[in-house]
XYZ file of C-alpha atoms in Angstrom:
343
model
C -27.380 58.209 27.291
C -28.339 54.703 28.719
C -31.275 55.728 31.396
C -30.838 54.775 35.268
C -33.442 52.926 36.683
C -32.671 55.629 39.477
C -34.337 58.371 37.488
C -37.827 56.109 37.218
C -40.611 57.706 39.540
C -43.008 55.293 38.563
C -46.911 56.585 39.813
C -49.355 53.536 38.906
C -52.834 54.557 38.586
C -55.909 52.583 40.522
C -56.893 51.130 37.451
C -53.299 49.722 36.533
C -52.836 48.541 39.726
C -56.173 46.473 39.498
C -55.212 45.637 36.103
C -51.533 43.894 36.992
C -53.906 41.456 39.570
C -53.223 38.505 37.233
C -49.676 36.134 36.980
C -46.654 38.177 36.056
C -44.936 37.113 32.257
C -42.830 33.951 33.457
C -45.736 32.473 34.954
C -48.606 33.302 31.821
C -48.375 30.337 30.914
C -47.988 27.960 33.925
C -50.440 25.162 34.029
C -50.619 22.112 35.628
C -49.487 20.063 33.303
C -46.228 21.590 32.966
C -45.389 21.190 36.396
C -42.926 18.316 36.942
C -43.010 16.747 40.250
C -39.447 16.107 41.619
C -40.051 11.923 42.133
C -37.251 11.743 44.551
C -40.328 14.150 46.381
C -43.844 12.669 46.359
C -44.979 15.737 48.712
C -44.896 17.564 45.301
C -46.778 15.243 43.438
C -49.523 15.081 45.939
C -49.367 19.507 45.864
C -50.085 18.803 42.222
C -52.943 16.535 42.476
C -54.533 18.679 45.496
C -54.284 22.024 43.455
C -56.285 20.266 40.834
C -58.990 18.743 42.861
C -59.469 22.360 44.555
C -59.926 23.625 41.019
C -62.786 21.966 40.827
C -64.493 22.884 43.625
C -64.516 26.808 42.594
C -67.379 28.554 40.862
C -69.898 30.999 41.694
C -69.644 32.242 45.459
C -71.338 30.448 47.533
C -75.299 31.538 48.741
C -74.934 33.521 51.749
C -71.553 35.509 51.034
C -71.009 39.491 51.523
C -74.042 40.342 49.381
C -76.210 38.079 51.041
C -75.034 39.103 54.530
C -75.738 42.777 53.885
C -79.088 42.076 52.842
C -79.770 40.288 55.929
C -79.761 36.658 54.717
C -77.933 33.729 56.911
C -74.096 33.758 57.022
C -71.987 31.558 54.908
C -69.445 28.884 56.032
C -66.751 30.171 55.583
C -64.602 28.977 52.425
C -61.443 26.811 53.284
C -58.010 27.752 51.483
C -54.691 26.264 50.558
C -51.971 27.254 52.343
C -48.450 26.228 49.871
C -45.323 25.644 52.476
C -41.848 25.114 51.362
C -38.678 26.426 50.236
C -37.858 28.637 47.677
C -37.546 26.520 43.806
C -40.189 23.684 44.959
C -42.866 25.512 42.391
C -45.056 27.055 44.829
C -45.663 30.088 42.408
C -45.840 27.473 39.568
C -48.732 25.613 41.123
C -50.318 28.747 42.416
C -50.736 30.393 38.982
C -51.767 26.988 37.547
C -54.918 27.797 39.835
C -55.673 31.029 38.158
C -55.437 29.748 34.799
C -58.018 26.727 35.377
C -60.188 28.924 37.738
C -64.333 29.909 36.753
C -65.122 33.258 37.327
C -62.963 35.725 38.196
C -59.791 34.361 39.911
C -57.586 37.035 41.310
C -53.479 37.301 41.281
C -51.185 39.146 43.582
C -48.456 39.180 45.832
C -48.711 40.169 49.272
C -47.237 43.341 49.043
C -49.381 44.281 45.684
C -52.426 43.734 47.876
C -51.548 45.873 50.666
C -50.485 48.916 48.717
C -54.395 47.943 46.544
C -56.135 48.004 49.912
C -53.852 51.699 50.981
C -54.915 53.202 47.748
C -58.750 52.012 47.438
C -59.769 51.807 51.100
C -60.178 49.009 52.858
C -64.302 48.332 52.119
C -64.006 49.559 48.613
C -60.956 46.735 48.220
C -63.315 44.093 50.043
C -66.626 45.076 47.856
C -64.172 44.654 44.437
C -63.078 40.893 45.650
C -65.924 39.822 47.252
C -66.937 38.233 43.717
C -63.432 36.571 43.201
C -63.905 32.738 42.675
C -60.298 32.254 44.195
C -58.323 34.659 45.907
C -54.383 34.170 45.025
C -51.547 35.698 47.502
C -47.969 34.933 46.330
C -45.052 35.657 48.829
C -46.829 36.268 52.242
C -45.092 38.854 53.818
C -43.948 39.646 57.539
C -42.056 42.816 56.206
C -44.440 44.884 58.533
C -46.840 44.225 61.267
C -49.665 46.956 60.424
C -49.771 45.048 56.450
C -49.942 41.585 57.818
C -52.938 42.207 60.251
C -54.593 44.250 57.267
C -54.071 40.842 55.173
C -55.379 38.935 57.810
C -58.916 40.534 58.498
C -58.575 40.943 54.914
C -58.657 36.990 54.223
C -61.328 36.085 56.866
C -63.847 38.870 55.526
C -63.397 37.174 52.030
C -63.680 33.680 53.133
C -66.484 34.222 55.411
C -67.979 35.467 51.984
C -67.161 32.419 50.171
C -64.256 33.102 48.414
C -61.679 30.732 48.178
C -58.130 32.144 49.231
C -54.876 30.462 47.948
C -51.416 31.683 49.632
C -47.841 30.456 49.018
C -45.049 31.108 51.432
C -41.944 29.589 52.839
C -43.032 29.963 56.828
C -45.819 27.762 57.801
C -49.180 30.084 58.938
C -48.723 28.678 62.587
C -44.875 30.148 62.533
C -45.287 33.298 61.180
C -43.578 36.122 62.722
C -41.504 33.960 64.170
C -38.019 35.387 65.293
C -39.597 38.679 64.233
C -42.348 39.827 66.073
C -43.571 38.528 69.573
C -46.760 40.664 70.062
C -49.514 38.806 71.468
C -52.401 40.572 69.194
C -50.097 39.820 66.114
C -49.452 36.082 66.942
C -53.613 35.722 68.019
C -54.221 37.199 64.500
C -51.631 35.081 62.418
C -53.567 31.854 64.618
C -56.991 32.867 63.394
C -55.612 33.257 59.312
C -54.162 29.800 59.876
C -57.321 28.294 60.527
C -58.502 28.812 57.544
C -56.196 26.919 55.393
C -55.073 23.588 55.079
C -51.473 23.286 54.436
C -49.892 21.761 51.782
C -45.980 20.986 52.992
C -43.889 21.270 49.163
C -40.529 19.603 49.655
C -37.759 19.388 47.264
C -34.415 21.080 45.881
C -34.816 24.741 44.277
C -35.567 23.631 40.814
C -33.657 26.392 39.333
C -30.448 24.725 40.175
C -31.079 20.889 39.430
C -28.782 20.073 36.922
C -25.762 21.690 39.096
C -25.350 25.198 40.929
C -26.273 28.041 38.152
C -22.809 30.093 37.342
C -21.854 33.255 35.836
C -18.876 34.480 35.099
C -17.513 38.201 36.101
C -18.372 40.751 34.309
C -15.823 44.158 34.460
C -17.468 47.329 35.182
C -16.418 48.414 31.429
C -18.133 45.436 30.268
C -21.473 46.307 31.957
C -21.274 49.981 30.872
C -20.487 49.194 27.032
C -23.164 46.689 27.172
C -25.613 48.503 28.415
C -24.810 51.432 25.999
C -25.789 49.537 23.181
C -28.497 47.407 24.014
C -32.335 49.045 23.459
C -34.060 48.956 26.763
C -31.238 48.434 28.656
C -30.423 50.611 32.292
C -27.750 51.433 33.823
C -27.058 51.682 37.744
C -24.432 52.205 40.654
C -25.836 49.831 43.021
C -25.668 52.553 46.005
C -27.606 54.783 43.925
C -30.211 52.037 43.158
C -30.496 51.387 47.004
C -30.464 54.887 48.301
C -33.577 55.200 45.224
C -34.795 51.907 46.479
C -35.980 53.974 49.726
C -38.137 56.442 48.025
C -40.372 54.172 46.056
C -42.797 52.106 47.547
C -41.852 48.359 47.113
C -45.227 47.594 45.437
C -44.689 50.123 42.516
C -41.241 48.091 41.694
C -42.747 45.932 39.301
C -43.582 49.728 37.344
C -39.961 51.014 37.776
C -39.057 48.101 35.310
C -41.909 48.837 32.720
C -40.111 48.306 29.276
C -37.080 47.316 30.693
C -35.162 44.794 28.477
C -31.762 44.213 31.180
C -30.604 45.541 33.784
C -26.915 46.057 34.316
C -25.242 47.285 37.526
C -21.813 48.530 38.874
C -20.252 48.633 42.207
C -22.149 45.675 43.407
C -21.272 45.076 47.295
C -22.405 43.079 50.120
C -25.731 44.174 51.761
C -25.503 44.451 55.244
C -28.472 46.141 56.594
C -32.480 44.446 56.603
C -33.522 47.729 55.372
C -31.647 47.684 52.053
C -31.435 44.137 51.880
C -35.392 43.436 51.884
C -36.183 46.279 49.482
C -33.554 44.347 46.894
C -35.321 41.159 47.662
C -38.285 42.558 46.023
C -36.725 43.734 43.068
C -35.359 41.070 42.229
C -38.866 39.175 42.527
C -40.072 41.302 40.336
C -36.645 41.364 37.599
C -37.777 37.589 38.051
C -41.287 37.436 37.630
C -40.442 39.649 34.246
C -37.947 37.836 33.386
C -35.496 40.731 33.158
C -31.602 39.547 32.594
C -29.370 41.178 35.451
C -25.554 42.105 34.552
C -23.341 43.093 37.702
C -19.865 44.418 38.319
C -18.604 43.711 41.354
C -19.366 41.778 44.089
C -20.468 37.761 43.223
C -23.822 37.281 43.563
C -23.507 34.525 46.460
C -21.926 37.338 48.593
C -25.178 39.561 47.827
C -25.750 39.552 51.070
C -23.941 39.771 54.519
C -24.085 36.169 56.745
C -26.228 38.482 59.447
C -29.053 38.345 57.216
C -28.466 34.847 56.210
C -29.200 33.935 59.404
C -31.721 36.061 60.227
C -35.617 35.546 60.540
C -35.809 36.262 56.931
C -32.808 34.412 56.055
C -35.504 32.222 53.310
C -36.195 35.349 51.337
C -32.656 36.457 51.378
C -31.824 32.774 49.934
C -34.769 32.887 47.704
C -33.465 36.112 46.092
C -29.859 34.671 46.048
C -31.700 31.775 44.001
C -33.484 33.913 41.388
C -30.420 36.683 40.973
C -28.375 33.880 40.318
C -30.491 32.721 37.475
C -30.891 36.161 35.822
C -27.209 36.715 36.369
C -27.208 33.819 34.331
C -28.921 34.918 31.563
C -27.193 38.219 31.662
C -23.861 36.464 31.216
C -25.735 34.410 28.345
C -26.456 37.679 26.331
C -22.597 38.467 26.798
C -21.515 35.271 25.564
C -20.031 34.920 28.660
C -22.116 32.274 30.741
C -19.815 29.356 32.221
């Protein structure tokens, strides 16, 4: 019987959690030099040529960092980051990973929300003592998902950089507009001012590569399609989409990436519109992470441009919800190519 990715409890230990900090399979092997610059966009050209001067300025943390401090020596300046603005397909994550690759010493991967749930389960000093000797700190896909995480980040990122470590963040809100049209409290807004600070922003402008030569298309699949597929491919699982969502509440969003250990396609039935935050940002995150594993999707049902309902379109999060549209498009895609059915 074709397993359900419903019936996963996935339980990562410390040490695996530690161990995924580096750039998930479709971005091993990112590096500068594969990164095309759209030329109808210079801003993405000159993204390029900044990431690769700040390469060069990492080594060794600099005299004076957490160490230092705690043995009574002079603070550090603290260390200025890059702050990678713009929408979702300009090659934010590209360039981002490109960093770790070419980085001395110990660079450090993660997205927001595998950070948070590292800090929950280590402690917040213990997390801070095991970066504090990162040459470049690396935050994909800063989050605004929930107030208490974001602050954490915060403090988080100007402990490290008044150590000396370098901090590198992509997201598609610039740091000054964060939380906005979701939260209005004035401790969160003096905290998101005081992380912006510390970066200079890169603004990444351009069409979502993924869909350059023409919008990506798959063709419907039948329910019985999806089953019988499913049934006889190795690795394959097998969902109703409300049972994948009701599931999607029990596991913590940063243990996602586990649930799909192994997992060679995913194919689900029943797909519907999503018209609720709730289940609609937990998807969003599996679907980064079906992405970032490069993990073909095949879905019954509903098309995958109606994923979600126009409420969330327009919502504060509405570029996460058309980020995830983006990349479920493009696994759909590859789905459909294992059927022999792409268009």
């Amino acid at each position: 019987m074709t397993e359900a990715l419903a019936d996963r409890r996935p339980a990562p230990s410390l040490d695996r959690l530690v161990a995924d900090l580096v750039p998930p399979p479709r971005f091993a092997q990112a590096r500068l030099e594969t990164y095309i610059p759209d030329p109808e966009h210079p801003s993405q050209g000159r993204a390029k040529e900044r990431i690769g001067q700040f390469a060069t300025t990492l080594g060794a943390p600099a005299p004076g960092g957490l160490l230092s401090r705690l043995r009574g020596r002079p603070k550090a300046t603290p260390a200025r980051g890059l702050y990678l603005d713009g929408g979702y397909g300009v090659g934010k994550t590209h360039l981002l990973t490109s960093l770790f690759h070419v980085a001395p010493g110990k660079p450090v991967y993660g997205t927001f929300v595998e950070y948070t749930n590292l800090v929950g389960a280590m402690g917040y000093r213990r997390a801070v003592s095991l970066f504090s000797d990162a040459s470049v700190l690396c935050i994909d896909e800063f989050e605004l998902d929930d107030v208490g995480d974001t602050l954490l980040m915060t403090r988080l990122i100007r402990e490290l950089s008044d150590a000396g470590v370098a901090v590198v963040a992509t997201s598609n809100t610039l740091p000054e507009a964060l939380g906005e049209g979701r939260f209005a409290a004035q401790d969160f807004l003096r905290e998101i001012q005081s992380m912006s600070e510390r970066f200079e922003v890169l603004r990444i402008d351009g069409p979502d590569y993924r869909h350059r030569g023409g919008r990506i298309e798959a063709r419907a699949l039948s329910a019985q399609q999806v089953r019988e597929h499913a049934e006889t491919t190795a690795g394959a699982t097998l969902d109703d989409f409300d049972d994948l969502l009701a599931h999607l509440k029990e596991v913590h969003p940063s243990r996602y990436g586990a649930l799909i250990d192994d997992v060679s396609s995913v194919h689900l039935t029943g797909v519907h519109t999503i018209a609720n935050h709730n289940d609609g940002l937990r998807f969003v995150v599996l679907v980064d992470r079906l992405y970032d594993r490069e993990v073909p999707v095949l879905a019954a049902g509903a098309d995958v441009s109606a994923l979600y309902a126009d409420e969330l379109l327009s919502s504060g999060y509405r570029k996460k919800y058309y980020r995830s549209l983006s990349r479920l498009a493009s696994l759909a895609g590859d789905g459909a190519a294992l059927m022999g059915t792409a268009a």
